[in-house]
Short mmCIF file of C-alpha atoms in Angstrom, two decimals:
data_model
loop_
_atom_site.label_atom_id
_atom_site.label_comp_id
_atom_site.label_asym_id
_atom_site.label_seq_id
_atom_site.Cartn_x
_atom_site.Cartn_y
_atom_site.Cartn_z
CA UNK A 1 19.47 48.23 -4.99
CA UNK A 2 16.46 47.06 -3.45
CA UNK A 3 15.30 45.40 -6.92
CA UNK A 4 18.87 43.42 -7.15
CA UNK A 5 18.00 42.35 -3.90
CA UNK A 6 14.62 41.37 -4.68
CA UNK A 7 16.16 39.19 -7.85
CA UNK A 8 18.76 37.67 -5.17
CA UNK A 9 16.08 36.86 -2.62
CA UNK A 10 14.17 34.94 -5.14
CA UNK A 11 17.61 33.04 -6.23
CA UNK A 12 18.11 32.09 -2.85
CA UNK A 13 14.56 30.78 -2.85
CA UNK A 14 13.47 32.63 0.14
CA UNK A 15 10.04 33.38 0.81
CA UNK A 16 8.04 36.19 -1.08
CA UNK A 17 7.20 38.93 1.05
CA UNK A 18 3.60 38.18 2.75
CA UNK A 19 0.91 39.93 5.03
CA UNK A 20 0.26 38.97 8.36
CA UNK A 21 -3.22 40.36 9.50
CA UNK A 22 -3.76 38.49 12.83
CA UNK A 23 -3.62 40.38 15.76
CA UNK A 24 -0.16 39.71 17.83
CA UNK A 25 -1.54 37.45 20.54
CA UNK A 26 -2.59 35.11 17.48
CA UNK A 27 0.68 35.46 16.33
CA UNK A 28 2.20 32.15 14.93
CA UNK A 29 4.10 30.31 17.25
CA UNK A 30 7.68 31.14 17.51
CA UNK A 31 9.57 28.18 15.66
CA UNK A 32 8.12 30.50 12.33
CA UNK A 33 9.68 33.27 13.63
CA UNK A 34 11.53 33.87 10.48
CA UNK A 35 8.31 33.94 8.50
CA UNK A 36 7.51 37.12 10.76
CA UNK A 37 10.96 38.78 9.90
CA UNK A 38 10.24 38.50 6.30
CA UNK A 39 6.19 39.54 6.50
CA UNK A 40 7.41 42.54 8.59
CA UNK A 41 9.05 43.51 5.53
CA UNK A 42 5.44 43.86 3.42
CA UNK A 43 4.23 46.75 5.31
CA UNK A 44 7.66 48.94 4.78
CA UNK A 45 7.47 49.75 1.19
CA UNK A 46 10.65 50.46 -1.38
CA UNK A 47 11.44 53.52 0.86
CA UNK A 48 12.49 51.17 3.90
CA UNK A 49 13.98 48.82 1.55
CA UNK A 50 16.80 51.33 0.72
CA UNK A 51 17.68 51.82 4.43
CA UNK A 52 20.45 49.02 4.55
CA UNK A 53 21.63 48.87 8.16
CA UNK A 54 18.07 47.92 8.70
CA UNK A 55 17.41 45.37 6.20
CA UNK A 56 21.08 43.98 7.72
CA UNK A 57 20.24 44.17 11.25
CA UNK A 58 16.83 42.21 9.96
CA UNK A 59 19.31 39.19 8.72
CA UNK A 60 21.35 39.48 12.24
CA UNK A 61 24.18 40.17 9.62
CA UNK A 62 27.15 42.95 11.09
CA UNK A 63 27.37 45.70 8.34
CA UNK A 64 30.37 44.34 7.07
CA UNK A 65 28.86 40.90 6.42
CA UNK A 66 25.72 42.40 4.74
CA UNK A 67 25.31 41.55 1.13
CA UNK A 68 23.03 44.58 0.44
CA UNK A 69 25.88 47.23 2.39
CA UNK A 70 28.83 45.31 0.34
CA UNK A 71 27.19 45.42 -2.92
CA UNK A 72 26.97 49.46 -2.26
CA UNK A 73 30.49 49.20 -1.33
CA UNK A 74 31.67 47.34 -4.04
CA UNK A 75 29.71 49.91 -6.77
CA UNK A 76 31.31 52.82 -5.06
CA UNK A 77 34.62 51.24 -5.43
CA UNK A 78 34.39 50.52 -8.93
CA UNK A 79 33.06 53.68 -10.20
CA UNK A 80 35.92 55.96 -8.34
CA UNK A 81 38.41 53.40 -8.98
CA UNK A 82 37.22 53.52 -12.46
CA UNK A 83 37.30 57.30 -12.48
CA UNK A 84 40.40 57.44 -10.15
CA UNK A 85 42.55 54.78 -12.74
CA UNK A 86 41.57 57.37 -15.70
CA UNK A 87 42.87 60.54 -14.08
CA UNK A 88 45.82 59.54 -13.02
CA UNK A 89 46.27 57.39 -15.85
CA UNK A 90 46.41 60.40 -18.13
CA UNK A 91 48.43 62.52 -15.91
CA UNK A 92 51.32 59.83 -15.70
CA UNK A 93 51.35 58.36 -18.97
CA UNK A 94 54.62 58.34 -19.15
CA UNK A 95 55.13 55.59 -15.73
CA UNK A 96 52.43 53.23 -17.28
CA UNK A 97 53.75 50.84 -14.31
CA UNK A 98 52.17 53.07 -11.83
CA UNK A 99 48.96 52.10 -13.57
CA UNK A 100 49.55 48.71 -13.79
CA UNK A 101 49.92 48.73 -10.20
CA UNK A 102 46.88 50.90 -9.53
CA UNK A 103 45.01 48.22 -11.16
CA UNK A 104 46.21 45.56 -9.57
CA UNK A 105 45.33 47.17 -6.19
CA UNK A 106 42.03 47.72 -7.40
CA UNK A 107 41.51 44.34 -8.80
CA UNK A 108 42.16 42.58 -5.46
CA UNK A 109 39.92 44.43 -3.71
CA UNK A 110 37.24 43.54 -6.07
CA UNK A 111 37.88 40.25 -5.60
CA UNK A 112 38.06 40.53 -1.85
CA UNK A 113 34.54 41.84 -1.18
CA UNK A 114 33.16 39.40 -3.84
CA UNK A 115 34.54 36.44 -1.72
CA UNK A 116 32.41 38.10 1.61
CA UNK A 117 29.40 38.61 -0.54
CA UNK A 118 29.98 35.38 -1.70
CA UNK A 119 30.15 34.07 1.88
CA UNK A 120 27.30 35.93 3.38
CA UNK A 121 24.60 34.77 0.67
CA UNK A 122 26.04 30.91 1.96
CA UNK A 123 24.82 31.95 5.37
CA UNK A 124 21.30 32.95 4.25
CA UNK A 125 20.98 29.88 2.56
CA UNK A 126 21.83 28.23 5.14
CA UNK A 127 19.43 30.61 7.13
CA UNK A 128 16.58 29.10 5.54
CA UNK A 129 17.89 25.30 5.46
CA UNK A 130 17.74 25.93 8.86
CA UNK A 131 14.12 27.09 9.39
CA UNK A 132 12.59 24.16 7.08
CA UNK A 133 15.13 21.59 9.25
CA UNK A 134 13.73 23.54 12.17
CA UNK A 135 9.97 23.13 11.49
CA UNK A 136 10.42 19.42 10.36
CA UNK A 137 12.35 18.10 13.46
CA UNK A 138 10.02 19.75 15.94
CA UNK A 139 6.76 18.75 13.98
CA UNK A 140 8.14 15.01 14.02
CA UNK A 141 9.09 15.41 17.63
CA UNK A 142 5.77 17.10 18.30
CA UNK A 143 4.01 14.15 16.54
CA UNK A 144 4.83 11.36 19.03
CA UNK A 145 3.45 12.79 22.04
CA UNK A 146 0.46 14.15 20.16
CA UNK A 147 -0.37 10.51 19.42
CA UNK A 148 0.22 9.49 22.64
CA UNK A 149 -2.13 11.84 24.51
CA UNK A 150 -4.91 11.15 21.74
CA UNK A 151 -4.97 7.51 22.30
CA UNK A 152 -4.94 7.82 26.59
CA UNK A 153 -7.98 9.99 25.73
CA UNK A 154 -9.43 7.48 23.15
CA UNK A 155 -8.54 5.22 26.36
CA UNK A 156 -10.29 7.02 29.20
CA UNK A 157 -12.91 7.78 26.65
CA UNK A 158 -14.08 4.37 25.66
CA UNK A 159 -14.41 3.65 29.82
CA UNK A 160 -12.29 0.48 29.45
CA UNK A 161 -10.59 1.69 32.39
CA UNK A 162 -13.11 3.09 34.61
CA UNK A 163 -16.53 4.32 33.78
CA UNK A 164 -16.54 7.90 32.80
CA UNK A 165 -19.31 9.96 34.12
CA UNK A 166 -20.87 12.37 31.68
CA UNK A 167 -19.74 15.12 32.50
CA UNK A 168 -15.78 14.16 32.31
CA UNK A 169 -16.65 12.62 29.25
CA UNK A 170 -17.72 16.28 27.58
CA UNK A 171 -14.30 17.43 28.74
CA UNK A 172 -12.23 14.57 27.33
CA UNK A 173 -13.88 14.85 24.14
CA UNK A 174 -12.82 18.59 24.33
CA UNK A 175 -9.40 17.54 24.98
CA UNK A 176 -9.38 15.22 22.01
CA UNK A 177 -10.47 17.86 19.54
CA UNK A 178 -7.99 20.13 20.66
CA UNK A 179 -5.61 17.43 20.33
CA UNK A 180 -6.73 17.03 16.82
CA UNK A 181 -6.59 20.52 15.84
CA UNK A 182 -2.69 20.20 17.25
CA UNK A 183 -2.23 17.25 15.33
CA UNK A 184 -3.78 18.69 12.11
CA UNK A 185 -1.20 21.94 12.59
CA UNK A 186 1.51 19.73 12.87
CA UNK A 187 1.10 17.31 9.95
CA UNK A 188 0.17 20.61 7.78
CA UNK A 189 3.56 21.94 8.53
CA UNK A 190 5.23 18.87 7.53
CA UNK A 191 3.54 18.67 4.39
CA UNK A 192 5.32 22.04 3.92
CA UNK A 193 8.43 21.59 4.85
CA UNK A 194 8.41 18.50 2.06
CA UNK A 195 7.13 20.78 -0.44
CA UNK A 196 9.75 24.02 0.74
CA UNK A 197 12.67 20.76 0.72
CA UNK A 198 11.17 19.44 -2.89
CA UNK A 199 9.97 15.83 -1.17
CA UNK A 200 6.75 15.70 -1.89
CA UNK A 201 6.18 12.49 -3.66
CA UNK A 202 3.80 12.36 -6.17
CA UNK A 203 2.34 8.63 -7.15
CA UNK A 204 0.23 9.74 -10.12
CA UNK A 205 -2.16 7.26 -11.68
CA UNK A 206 -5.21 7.19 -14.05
CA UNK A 207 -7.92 8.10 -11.93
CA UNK A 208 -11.88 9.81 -11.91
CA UNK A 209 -12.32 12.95 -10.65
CA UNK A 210 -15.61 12.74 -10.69
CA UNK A 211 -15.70 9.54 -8.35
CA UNK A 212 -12.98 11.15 -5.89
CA UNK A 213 -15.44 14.27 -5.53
CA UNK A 214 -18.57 12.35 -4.53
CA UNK A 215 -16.29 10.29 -2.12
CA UNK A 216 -15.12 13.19 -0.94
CA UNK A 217 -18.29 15.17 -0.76
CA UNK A 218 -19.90 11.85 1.35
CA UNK A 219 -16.71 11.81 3.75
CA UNK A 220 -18.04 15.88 4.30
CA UNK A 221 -21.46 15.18 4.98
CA UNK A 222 -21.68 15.01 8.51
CA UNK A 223 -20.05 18.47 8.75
CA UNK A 224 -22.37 19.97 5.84
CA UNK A 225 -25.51 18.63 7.73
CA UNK A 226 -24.36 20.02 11.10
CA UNK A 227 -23.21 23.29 9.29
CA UNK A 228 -27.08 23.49 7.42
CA UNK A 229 -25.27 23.49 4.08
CA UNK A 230 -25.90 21.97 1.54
CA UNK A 231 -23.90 20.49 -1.18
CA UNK A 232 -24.61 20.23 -4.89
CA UNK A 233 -22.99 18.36 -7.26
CA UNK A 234 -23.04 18.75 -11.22
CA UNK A 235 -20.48 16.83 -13.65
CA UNK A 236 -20.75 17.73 -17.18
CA UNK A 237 -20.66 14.13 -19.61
CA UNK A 238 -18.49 12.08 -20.45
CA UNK A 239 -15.62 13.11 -18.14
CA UNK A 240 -12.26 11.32 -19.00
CA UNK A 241 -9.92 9.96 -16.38
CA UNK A 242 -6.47 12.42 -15.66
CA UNK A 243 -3.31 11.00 -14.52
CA UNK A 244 -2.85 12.70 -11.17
CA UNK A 245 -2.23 11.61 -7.69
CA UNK A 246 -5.60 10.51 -6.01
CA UNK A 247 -4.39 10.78 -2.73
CA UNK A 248 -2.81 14.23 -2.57
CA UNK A 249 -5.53 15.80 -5.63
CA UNK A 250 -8.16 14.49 -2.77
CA UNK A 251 -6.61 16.69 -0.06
CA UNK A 252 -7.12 19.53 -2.77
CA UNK A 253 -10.79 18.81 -3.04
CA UNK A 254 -11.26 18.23 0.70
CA UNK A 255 -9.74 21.60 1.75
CA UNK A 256 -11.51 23.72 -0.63
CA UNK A 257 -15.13 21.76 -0.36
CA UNK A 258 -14.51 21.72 4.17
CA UNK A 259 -13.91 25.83 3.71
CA UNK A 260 -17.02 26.54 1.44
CA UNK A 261 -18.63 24.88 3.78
CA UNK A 262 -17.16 26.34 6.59
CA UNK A 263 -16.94 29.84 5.50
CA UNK A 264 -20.82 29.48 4.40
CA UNK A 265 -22.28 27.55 7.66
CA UNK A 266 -26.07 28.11 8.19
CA UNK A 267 -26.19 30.20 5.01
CA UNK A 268 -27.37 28.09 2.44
CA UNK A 269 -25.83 26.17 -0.58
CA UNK A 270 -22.40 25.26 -1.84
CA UNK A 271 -22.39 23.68 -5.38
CA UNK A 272 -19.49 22.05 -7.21
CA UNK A 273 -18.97 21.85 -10.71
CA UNK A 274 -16.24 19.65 -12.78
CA UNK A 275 -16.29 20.06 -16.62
CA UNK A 276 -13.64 19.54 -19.55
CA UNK A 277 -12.10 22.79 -20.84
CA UNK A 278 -10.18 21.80 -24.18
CA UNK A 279 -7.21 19.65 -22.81
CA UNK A 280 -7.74 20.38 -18.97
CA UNK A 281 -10.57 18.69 -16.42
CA UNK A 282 -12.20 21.69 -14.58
CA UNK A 283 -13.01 21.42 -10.97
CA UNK A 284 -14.78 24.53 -9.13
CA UNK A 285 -16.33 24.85 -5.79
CA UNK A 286 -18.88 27.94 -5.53
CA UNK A 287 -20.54 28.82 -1.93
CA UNK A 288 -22.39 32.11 -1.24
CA UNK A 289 -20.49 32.70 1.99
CA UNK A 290 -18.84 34.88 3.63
CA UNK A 291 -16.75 35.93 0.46
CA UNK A 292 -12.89 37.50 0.82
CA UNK A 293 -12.59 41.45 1.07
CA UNK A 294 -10.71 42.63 -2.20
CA UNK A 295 -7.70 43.78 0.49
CA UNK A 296 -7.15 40.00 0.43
CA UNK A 297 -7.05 39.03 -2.78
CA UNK A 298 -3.20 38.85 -3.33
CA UNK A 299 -2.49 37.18 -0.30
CA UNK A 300 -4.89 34.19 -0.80
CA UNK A 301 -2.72 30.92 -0.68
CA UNK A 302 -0.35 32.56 0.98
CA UNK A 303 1.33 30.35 3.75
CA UNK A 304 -0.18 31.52 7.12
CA UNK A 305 -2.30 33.89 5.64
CA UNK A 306 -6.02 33.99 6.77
CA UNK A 307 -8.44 36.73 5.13
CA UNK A 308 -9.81 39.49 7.50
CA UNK A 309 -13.47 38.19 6.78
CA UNK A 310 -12.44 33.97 7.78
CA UNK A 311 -10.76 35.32 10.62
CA UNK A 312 -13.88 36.95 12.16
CA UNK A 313 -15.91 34.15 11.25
CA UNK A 314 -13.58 31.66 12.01
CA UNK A 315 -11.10 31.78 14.78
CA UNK A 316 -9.44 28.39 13.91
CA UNK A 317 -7.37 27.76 11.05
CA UNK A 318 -3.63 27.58 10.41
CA UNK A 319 -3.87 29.18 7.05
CA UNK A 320 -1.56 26.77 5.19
CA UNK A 321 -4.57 24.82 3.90
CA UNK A 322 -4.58 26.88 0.91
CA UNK A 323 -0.58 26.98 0.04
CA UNK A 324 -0.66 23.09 0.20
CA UNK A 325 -3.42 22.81 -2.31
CA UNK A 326 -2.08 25.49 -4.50
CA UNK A 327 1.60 23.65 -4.81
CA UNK A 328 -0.07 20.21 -4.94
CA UNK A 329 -1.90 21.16 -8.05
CA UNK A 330 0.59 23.29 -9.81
CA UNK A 331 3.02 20.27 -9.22
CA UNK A 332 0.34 18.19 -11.04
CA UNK A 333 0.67 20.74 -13.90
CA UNK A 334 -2.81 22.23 -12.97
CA UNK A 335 -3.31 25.78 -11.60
CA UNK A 336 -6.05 26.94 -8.91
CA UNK A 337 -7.42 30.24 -8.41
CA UNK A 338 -10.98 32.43 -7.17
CA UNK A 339 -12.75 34.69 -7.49
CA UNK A 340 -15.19 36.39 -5.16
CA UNK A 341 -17.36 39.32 -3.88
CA UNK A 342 -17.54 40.04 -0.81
CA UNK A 343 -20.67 39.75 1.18
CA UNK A 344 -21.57 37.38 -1.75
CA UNK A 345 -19.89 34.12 -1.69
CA UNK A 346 -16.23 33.12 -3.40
CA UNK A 347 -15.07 30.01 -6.16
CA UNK A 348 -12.33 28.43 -6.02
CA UNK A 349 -11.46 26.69 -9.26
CA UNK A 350 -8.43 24.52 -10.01
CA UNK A 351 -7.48 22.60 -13.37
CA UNK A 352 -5.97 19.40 -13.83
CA UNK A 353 -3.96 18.43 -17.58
CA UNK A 354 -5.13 15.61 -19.20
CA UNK A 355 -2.59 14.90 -21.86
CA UNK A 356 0.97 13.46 -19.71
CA UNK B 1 -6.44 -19.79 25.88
CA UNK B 2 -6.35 -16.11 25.44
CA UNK B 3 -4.20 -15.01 22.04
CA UNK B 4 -0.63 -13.45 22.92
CA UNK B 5 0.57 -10.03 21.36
CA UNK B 6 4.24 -9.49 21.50
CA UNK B 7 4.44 -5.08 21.86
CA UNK B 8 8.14 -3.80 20.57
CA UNK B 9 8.04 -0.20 21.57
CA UNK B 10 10.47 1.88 23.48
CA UNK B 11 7.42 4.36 25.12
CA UNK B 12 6.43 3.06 28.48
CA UNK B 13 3.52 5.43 27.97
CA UNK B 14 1.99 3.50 24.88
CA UNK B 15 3.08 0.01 26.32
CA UNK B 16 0.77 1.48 29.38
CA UNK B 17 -1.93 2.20 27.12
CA UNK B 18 -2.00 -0.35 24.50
CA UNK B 19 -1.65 -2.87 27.49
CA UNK B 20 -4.66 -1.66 28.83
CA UNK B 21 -6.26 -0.84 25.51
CA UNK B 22 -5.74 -5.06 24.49
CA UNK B 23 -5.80 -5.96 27.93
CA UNK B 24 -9.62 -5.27 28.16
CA UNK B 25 -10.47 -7.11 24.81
CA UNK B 26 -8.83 -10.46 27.08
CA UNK B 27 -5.35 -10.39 25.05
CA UNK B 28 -2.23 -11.01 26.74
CA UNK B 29 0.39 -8.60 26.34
CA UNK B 30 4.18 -9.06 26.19
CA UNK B 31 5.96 -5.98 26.32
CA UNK B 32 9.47 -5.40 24.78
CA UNK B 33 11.49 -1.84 25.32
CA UNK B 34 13.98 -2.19 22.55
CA UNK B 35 14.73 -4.49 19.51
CA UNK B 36 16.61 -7.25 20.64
CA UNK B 37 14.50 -7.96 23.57
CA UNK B 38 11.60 -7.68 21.41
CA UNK B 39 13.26 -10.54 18.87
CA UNK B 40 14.26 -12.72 21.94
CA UNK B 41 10.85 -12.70 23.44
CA UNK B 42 9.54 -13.28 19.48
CA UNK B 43 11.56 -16.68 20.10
CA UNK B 44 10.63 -17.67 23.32
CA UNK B 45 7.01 -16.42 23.94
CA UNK B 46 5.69 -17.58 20.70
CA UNK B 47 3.06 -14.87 19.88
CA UNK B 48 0.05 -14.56 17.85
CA UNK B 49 0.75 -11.01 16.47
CA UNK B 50 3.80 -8.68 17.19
CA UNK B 51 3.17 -5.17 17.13
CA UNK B 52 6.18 -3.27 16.13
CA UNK B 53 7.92 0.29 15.89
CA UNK B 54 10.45 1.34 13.68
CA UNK B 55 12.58 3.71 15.63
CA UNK B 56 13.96 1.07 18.25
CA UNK B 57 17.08 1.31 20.63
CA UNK B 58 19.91 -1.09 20.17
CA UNK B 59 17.75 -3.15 16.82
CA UNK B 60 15.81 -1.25 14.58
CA UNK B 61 12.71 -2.20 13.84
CA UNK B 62 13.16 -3.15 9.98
CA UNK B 63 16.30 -5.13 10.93
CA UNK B 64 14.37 -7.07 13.64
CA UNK B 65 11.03 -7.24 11.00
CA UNK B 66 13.94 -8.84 8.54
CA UNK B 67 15.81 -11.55 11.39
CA UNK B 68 11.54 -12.62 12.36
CA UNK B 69 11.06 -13.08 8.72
CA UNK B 70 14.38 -15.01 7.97
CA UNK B 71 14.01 -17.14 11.20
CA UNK B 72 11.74 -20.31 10.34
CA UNK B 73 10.25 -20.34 13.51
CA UNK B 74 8.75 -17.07 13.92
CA UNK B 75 8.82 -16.45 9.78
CA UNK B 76 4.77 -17.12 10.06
CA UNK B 77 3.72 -14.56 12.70
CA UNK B 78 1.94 -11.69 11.46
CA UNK B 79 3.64 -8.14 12.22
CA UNK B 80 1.84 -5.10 12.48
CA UNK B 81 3.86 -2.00 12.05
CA UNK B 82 2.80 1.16 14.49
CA UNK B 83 5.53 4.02 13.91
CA UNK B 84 5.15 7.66 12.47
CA UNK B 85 8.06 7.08 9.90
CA UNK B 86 5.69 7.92 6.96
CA UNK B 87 7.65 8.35 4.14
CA UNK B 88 7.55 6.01 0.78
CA UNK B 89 10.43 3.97 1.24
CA UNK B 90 10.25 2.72 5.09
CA UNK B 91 6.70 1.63 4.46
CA UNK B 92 7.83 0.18 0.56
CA UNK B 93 10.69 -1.95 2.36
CA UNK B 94 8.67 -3.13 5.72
CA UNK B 95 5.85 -4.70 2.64
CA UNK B 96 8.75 -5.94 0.86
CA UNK B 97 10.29 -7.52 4.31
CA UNK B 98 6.97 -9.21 5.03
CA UNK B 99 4.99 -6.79 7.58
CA UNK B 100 1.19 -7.47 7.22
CA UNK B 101 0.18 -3.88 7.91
CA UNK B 102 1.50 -0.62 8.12
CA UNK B 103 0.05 1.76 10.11
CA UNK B 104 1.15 5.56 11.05
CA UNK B 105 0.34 6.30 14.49
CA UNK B 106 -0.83 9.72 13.66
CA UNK B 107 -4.03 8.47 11.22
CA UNK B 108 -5.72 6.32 13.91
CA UNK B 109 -7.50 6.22 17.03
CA UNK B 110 -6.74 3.91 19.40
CA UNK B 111 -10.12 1.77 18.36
CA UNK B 112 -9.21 1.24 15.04
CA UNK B 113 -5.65 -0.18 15.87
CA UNK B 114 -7.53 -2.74 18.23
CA UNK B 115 -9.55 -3.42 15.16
CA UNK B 116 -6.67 -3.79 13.44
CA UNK B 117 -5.10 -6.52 15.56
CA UNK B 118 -8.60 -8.31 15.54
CA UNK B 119 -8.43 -8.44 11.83
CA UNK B 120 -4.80 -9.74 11.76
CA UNK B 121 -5.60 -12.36 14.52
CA UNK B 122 -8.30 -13.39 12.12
CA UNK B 123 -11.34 -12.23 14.66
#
């Protein structure tokens, strides 16, 4: 049961099941409430999975509207309708339109409950079309007024309306980082929702990675000086061009360069490597940070997911940094992993094709 | 004779702030709530720049980006487009219409829009 379900969840395209370490009062906000219903389900094991009012109740479906409960239903009717067809079959051989009848009866019923099952997997689909129209309408809405209250604070900031005395000024440039972080949340979500709804537009051209590393590894440099970390750099000769999208591949590189450094700050050293590995370009970031305890490892990348050890370190952070890069390069055709010790520092490697 | 920007936006809050924000660099600024006021005042106040959104009441923005363009007498003003409509095809079809620049509110700061203007006005 709970495996046929499994196979139907992923037809439906619903979320894998994923971990959700925060504490509750860092809970995500509630718009992703569905993403909680279906992490809840992680910690439950197969037992749990078998207990179908629950895993009903869990869809808000009635019993009778519940794929997994109808599915049960619909076995148990077939096997003693099966067995129930036989026996009387051979004890009335002799009125085979009795059977015929029997049959029939049966038949219909079949084809009864598969219309409801039918009907109820329509309304989880629709479910989820819901929750990624859901997060896109209020991230647009929220984006408006974000804008708006950044640029009154750029305003006030800037003392073309009135001079600011210091001490105000400290405060509005707190209120404009926060506004940031908001803003940051928001367009991260988006980005989701066009990858979850398959609009993610890709312009891919002929391009260096080398160059788009050292750009991006300058744009970082303010935050690896005020971190005390240092960046090293180390491309192997000779690197060809890819065809990839510079844009969305420089995201990639700017999310997993800002958390080395992030997850390293005051400790020392990041270095970055990009070679050619037979018919792929090679790209790998390795800092000597904080690392990722092994409990982690299969939910890095996960949407929402932050590590035990980043979360102590690092209070901030949606945790969809990582998803984003990890579908932007697999829909390049590349793939992106780590490895990592903990205590000792993680890498974060991701490939990129270079034949079409 | 200080430069005139025409402002088609239907937030009083960023017609507030943008007045203010251009006011102080010595730019006058006409304000216009929703797309056909905006083209009417494009006629009549004859400005140096128009700022425009794309999500407009009554005219949308690419429809009054397409009558400036068409019209001879307003054809040559440069339009700046300020909206958070980000996806491929608005921005592919305001280029197409004639807009100079297309910029999504969410990637700047209020400095580097003024900028923006400055380099469009030829400052």
């Amino acid at each position: 049961m709970s495996l046929l379900v499994g196979a139907l969840r992923f037809e439906l395209g619903l979320s894998a099941p994923k971990a959700l370490v925060l504490p509750l009062h860092h809970a995500p906000p509630f718009p992703l409430y569905l993403d909680l219903v279906y992490n809840s389900r992680m910690r439950q094991g197969f037992l749990d999975s078998l207990n179908i009012a629950k895993q009903c109740k869990k869809y808000g479906l009635s019993l009778w509207q519940c794929p997994q409960f109808l599915f049960m239903v619909l076995g148990v009717v077939v096997i003693s309708s099966s067995l129930a067809t036989y026996f009387i079959g051979s004890r009335f051989s002799e009125n085979p339109e009795m059977v015929v009848l029997i049959v029939l009866i049966v038949a219909a019923v079949l084809i009864t409950i598969g219309f409801i099952i039918t009907q109820s997997f329509e309304r989880l689909a629709e479910v989820v079309r819901l929750k990624a129209e859901f997060i896109s309408i209020v991230s647009h809405q929220l984006r408006a007024p974000l804008a708006n209250l950044r640029w009154i604070i750029d305003l006030l900031i800037s003392g073309k309306v009135e001079q600011v005395p210091e001490k105000q000024t400290n405060y509005l440039q707190i209120l404009r980082e926060n506004g940031q972080r908001m803003e940051g949340l928001v367009s991260d979500l988006l980005t989701v929702s066009r990858i979850e709804s398959n609009e993610f537009l890709f312009k891919k051209e002929k391009a260096s990675l080398a160059e788009l590393v050292q750009k991006t590894i300058a744009w970082l440099d303010p935050l690896a000086r005020a971190s005390n970390v240092e960046v090293k750099l180390s491309l192997a000769d000779n690197l060809p061009e890819a065809l990839f999208d510079p844009f969305q591949i420089g995201q990639v590189v700017e999310n997993l360069l800002d958390n080395a450094i992030r997850y390293t700050k005051g400790r020392g050293s990041v270095s970055v490597t990009i070679n050619r590995k037979s018919n792929h370009l090679y790209f790998e970031v390795t800092d000597n940070g904080i690392g990722i305890s092994p409990d982690d490892y299969k939910y890095i990348g996960q949407k929402f997911f932050r590590g035990r050890n980043a979360f102590r370190h690092q209070a901030q952070g949606s945790g969809l940094g990582l998803y984003i890069a990890k579908a932007i390069v697999e829909k390049s055709g590349g793939k992106l992993s780590f490895k990592s010790k903990e205590g000792e520092g993680s890498t974060f490697w991701f490939t990129l094709p270079l034949k079409k | 004779m200080p430069k005139k920007i025409l402002f088609i936006e239907d937030e009083p809050v960023l017609q507030k702030t943008f007045g203010d924000a251009l006011g102080s660099e010595s730019y006058e600024i006409v304000a216009a709530v929703d797309g056909e006021v905006g083209l009417r005042l494009a006629q009549s106040e004859k400005p140096d720049l128009i700022l425009l959104d794309l999500i407009l009441p009554r005219l949308p923005g690419l429809e009054v980006l397409k009558k400036l363009k068409e019209n001879e007498a307003t054809s040559h003003i440069p339009v700046i487009i300020l909206t958070n409509l980000e996806d491929v095809k608005n921005i592919e079809t305001a280029l197409e219409l004639g807009a100079t620049t297309y910029l999504i509110k969410a990637n700047y700061s209020l400095g580097e829009i003024v900028d923006k203007v400055k380099k469009a006005l030829g400052e």
